[in-house]
Amino acid sequence: MVKKGHARSESLRAQVYGKLRSGLRRGGLGTQQVATERDLAAELGVSRTPIREALALLVHDGLVVPTTKGFTLPSITGEDVADIYELRRLLEPHALRTSIDHLSPADRKALRRALDEQVEARRDGDTEGFIAANSAFRVAWTSRIANERIRDLIDHYDDHIVALRELTLSDPDTQDIVIAGLGQILDRLDEGEAAGAAQAMERHLTAAEAALKRALREKA
């Protein structure tokens, strides 16, 4: 029998893990930033114990790495980029093409709103807002992928491209590339062109990979 106190502890840890994971996806931790147990506990209003347990899970999942000062995003290599974008090209154009029939009018409005928010964030120089809106755009369509296994695969590697997003989406030129690519994808979706949307996604991924590799070279 599971004790009630233990169940509450497990639930709190799961909640904290979920909040930290969602925060990472929204760009809440930059590649040059360090998160500490104390700061996270204060931010979430909980004790350090569930924070420590949730961070251990994030380390196990490869989403953060421990340092002497706290926790930060893992470093990204050229091989990581090649592997992830190979997987994205295999899955995402097909997933987008098959999701088009499952996008409701509300979903399409959410996509347009997320794109508009990226445009506004780009104009205002709001990197954090841009990353958050970019993540919202992604969630709006990936949540409608009918094939649950494909959706789970994309959801899994989404956690591992957090550092990639932070590295590339902080660059204004890359933001322009992303806005143009997502705009073309959304136009094809609104026109009901499943094949055209998939092709637009392929072009978008190619441009995004090139921008990321350029950012890595400049960082080296």
CSV table of C-alpha atoms in Angstrom, one decimal:
chain,number,residue,atom,x,y,z
A,1,MET,CA,0.0,0.0,0.0
A,2,VAL,CA,1.3,3.5,-0.9
A,3,LYS,CA,1.3,5.8,2.0
A,4,LYS,CA,-0.5,9.1,1.5
A,5,GLY,CA,2.5,11.2,2.4
A,6,HIS,CA,4.6,9.3,-0.2
A,7,ALA,CA,1.9,9.8,-2.8
A,8,ARG,CA,1.9,13.5,-2.2
A,9,SER,CA,5.7,13.6,-2.4
A,10,GLU,CA,5.6,11.7,-5.7
A,11,SER,CA,2.9,14.1,-7.0
A,12,LEU,CA,4.8,17.2,-6.0
A,13,ARG,CA,7.9,15.9,-7.6
A,14,ALA,CA,6.0,15.2,-10.9
A,15,GLN,CA,4.5,18.6,-10.8
A,16,VAL,CA,7.8,20.3,-10.3
A,17,TYR,CA,9.4,18.2,-13.0
A,18,GLY,CA,6.6,19.2,-15.4
A,19,LYS,CA,7.0,22.9,-14.6
A,20,LEU,CA,10.8,22.8,-15.0
A,21,ARG,CA,10.5,20.8,-18.3
A,22,SER,CA,7.9,23.2,-19.7
A,23,GLY,CA,10.1,26.2,-18.6
A,24,LEU,CA,13.1,24.7,-20.5
A,25,ARG,CA,11.0,24.4,-23.6
A,26,ARG,CA,9.9,28.0,-23.3
A,27,GLY,CA,13.5,29.2,-23.1
A,28,GLY,CA,13.6,29.7,-19.4
A,29,LEU,CA,17.2,28.7,-19.2
A,30,GLY,CA,19.8,30.0,-21.6
A,31,THR,CA,23.0,28.2,-22.6
A,32,GLN,CA,25.1,30.6,-20.5
A,33,GLN,CA,22.7,30.6,-17.5
A,34,VAL,CA,22.9,28.4,-14.4
A,35,ALA,CA,19.9,27.3,-12.3
A,36,THR,CA,20.3,26.6,-8.6
A,37,GLU,CA,18.1,24.6,-6.3
A,38,ARG,CA,17.6,27.6,-4.1
A,39,ASP,CA,16.5,29.9,-6.9
A,40,LEU,CA,14.1,27.4,-8.4
A,41,ALA,CA,12.6,26.5,-5.0
A,42,ALA,CA,11.9,30.2,-4.4
A,43,GLU,CA,10.5,30.7,-7.9
A,44,LEU,CA,8.1,27.7,-7.6
A,45,GLY,CA,7.3,28.2,-3.9
A,46,VAL,CA,8.3,24.7,-2.8
A,47,SER,CA,11.1,23.2,-0.7
A,48,ARG,CA,14.4,22.2,-2.1
A,49,THR,CA,13.7,18.5,-1.8
A,50,PRO,CA,11.2,18.2,-4.8
A,51,ILE,CA,13.4,20.6,-6.7
A,52,ARG,CA,16.4,18.4,-6.1
A,53,GLU,CA,14.5,15.2,-7.1
A,54,ALA,CA,13.1,16.8,-10.3
A,55,LEU,CA,16.5,18.1,-11.3
A,56,ALA,CA,17.9,14.6,-10.8
A,57,LEU,CA,15.2,13.3,-13.3
A,58,LEU,CA,16.1,16.1,-15.8
A,59,VAL,CA,19.8,15.1,-15.5
A,60,HIS,CA,18.9,11.5,-16.1
A,61,ASP,CA,16.8,12.5,-19.2
A,62,GLY,CA,19.8,14.5,-20.5
A,63,LEU,CA,17.9,17.8,-20.4
A,64,VAL,CA,20.3,19.6,-18.0
A,65,VAL,CA,23.8,18.9,-16.7
A,66,PRO,CA,25.1,19.6,-13.2
A,67,THR,CA,28.0,22.0,-12.7
A,68,THR,CA,29.8,23.2,-9.6
A,69,LYS,CA,27.5,26.2,-9.5
A,70,GLY,CA,24.2,24.6,-10.4
A,71,PHE,CA,22.5,23.2,-13.5
A,72,THR,CA,22.7,24.3,-17.1
A,73,LEU,CA,21.8,23.2,-20.6
A,74,PRO,CA,24.0,20.5,-22.2
A,75,SER,CA,26.5,21.6,-24.8
A,76,ILE,CA,25.6,21.0,-28.5
A,77,THR,CA,27.9,19.6,-31.1
A,78,GLY,CA,27.8,19.5,-34.9
A,79,GLU,CA,27.1,15.7,-34.6
A,80,ASP,CA,24.1,16.5,-32.4
A,81,VAL,CA,22.7,18.9,-34.9
A,82,ALA,CA,23.1,16.4,-37.8
A,83,ASP,CA,21.5,13.6,-35.9
A,84,ILE,CA,18.5,15.7,-34.7
A,85,TYR,CA,17.8,17.3,-38.0
A,86,GLU,CA,18.0,14.0,-39.8
A,87,LEU,CA,15.3,12.7,-37.5
A,88,ARG,CA,13.2,15.9,-37.9
A,89,ARG,CA,13.3,15.6,-41.7
A,90,LEU,CA,12.2,12.0,-41.5
A,91,LEU,CA,9.3,12.7,-39.1
A,92,GLU,CA,8.0,16.2,-39.2
A,93,PRO,CA,7.0,16.8,-42.9
A,94,HIS,CA,5.0,13.5,-42.8
A,95,ALA,CA,3.5,14.3,-39.4
A,96,LEU,CA,2.5,17.8,-40.5
A,97,ARG,CA,0.9,16.4,-43.7
A,98,THR,CA,-1.2,13.9,-41.7
A,99,SER,CA,-2.2,16.3,-39.0
A,100,ILE,CA,-3.9,18.8,-41.3
A,101,ASP,CA,-7.3,17.1,-41.1
A,102,HIS,CA,-7.1,17.3,-37.3
A,103,LEU,CA,-6.5,21.0,-37.0
A,104,SER,CA,-9.7,22.8,-35.8
A,105,PRO,CA,-10.4,26.4,-36.6
A,106,ALA,CA,-9.3,27.2,-33.0
A,107,ASP,CA,-6.0,25.4,-33.7
A,108,ARG,CA,-5.4,27.4,-36.8
A,109,LYS,CA,-6.1,30.6,-34.9
A,110,ALA,CA,-3.6,29.5,-32.2
A,111,LEU,CA,-1.0,28.9,-34.9
A,112,ARG,CA,-1.6,32.4,-36.4
A,113,ARG,CA,-1.5,34.0,-33.0
A,114,ALA,CA,1.8,32.3,-32.2
A,115,LEU,CA,3.2,33.4,-35.5
A,116,ASP,CA,2.0,37.0,-34.9
A,117,GLU,CA,3.6,36.9,-31.4
A,118,GLN,CA,6.9,35.9,-33.0
A,119,VAL,CA,6.7,38.8,-35.4
A,120,GLU,CA,6.0,41.2,-32.5
A,121,ALA,CA,8.8,39.7,-30.3
A,122,ARG,CA,11.2,40.1,-33.3
A,123,ARG,CA,10.2,43.7,-33.7
A,124,ASP,CA,10.6,44.4,-29.9
A,125,GLY,CA,13.9,42.6,-29.5
A,126,ASP,CA,12.2,40.2,-27.1
A,127,THR,CA,14.2,36.9,-27.4
A,128,GLU,CA,12.5,35.2,-24.5
A,129,GLY,CA,9.1,36.1,-26.0
A,130,PHE,CA,10.1,34.9,-29.4
A,131,ILE,CA,11.2,31.5,-28.1
A,132,ALA,CA,8.0,31.1,-26.1
A,133,ALA,CA,5.9,32.0,-29.1
A,134,ASN,CA,7.9,29.6,-31.3
A,135,SER,CA,7.3,26.8,-28.8
A,136,ALA,CA,3.6,27.6,-28.7
A,137,PHE,CA,3.4,27.4,-32.5
A,138,ARG,CA,5.1,24.0,-32.4
A,139,VAL,CA,2.8,22.7,-29.7
A,140,ALA,CA,-0.3,23.8,-31.5
A,141,TRP,CA,0.4,21.5,-34.5
A,142,THR,CA,2.3,18.6,-32.9
A,143,SER,CA,-0.5,18.1,-30.4
A,144,ARG,CA,-2.8,17.3,-33.3
A,145,ILE,CA,-0.6,14.5,-34.8
A,146,ALA,CA,-2.9,11.5,-35.1
A,147,ASN,CA,-0.2,8.8,-34.8
A,148,GLU,CA,0.6,8.7,-31.1
A,149,ARG,CA,3.9,7.0,-31.5
A,150,ILE,CA,5.2,9.7,-33.9
A,151,ARG,CA,3.9,12.3,-31.6
A,152,ASP,CA,5.7,10.8,-28.6
A,153,LEU,CA,9.0,10.6,-30.7
A,154,ILE,CA,8.7,14.2,-31.6
A,155,ASP,CA,7.8,15.2,-28.0
A,156,HIS,CA,10.9,13.2,-26.7
A,157,TYR,CA,13.4,14.9,-29.0
A,158,ASP,CA,11.8,18.3,-28.5
A,159,ASP,CA,13.2,18.3,-25.0
A,160,HIS,CA,16.7,17.8,-26.5
A,161,ILE,CA,16.5,20.7,-28.9
A,162,VAL,CA,16.0,23.3,-26.2
A,163,ALA,CA,19.6,24.4,-26.3
A,164,LEU,CA,19.4,24.5,-30.1
A,165,ARG,CA,16.5,26.9,-30.0
A,166,GLU,CA,18.2,29.1,-27.5
A,167,LEU,CA,21.3,29.2,-29.6
A,168,THR,CA,19.6,30.1,-32.9
A,169,LEU,CA,16.5,31.9,-31.9
A,170,SER,CA,18.4,34.6,-30.1
A,171,ASP,CA,19.8,35.8,-33.4
A,172,PRO,CA,17.6,38.4,-35.2
A,173,ASP,CA,18.5,37.1,-38.7
A,174,THR,CA,17.6,33.6,-37.7
A,175,GLN,CA,14.3,34.9,-36.3
A,176,ASP,CA,13.5,36.4,-39.7
A,177,ILE,CA,14.2,33.0,-41.4
A,178,VAL,CA,12.0,31.2,-38.9
A,179,ILE,CA,9.1,33.7,-39.3
A,180,ALA,CA,9.3,33.3,-43.1
A,181,GLY,CA,9.4,29.5,-42.9
A,182,LEU,CA,6.6,29.2,-40.5
A,183,GLY,CA,4.5,31.7,-42.4
A,184,GLN,CA,4.8,29.6,-45.6
A,185,ILE,CA,3.9,26.5,-43.6
A,186,LEU,CA,0.8,28.2,-42.1
A,187,ASP,CA,-0.3,29.6,-45.5
A,188,ARG,CA,-0.3,26.1,-47.0
A,189,LEU,CA,-2.2,24.7,-44.0
A,190,ASP,CA,-4.8,27.5,-44.3
A,191,GLU,CA,-5.2,26.6,-48.0
A,192,GLY,CA,-5.6,22.9,-47.1
A,193,GLU,CA,-2.5,21.9,-49.1
A,194,ALA,CA,-1.2,19.0,-47.1
A,195,ALA,CA,1.6,18.2,-49.6
A,196,GLY,CA,2.5,21.9,-49.9
A,197,ALA,CA,2.7,22.2,-46.1
A,198,ALA,CA,5.0,19.2,-45.9
A,199,GLN,CA,7.3,20.7,-48.6
A,200,ALA,CA,7.3,24.0,-46.8
A,201,MET,CA,8.3,22.2,-43.6
A,202,GLU,CA,11.2,20.5,-45.4
A,203,ARG,CA,12.4,23.8,-46.7
A,204,HIS,CA,12.0,25.3,-43.2
A,205,LEU,CA,14.1,22.5,-41.6
A,206,THR,CA,16.8,22.9,-44.2
A,207,ALA,CA,17.1,26.6,-43.5
A,208,ALA,CA,16.9,26.1,-39.7
A,209,GLU,CA,19.7,23.5,-39.8
A,210,ALA,CA,21.9,25.8,-41.9
A,211,ALA,CA,21.3,28.7,-39.5
A,212,LEU,CA,22.1,26.5,-36.5
A,213,LYS,CA,25.4,25.2,-38.0
A,214,ARG,CA,26.4,28.8,-38.8
A,215,ALA,CA,25.6,29.8,-35.2
A,216,LEU,CA,27.8,26.9,-33.9
A,217,ARG,CA,30.7,28.0,-36.1
A,218,GLU,CA,30.4,31.6,-34.9
A,219,LYS,CA,30.3,30.4,-31.3
A,220,ALA,CA,33.4,28.2,-31.7
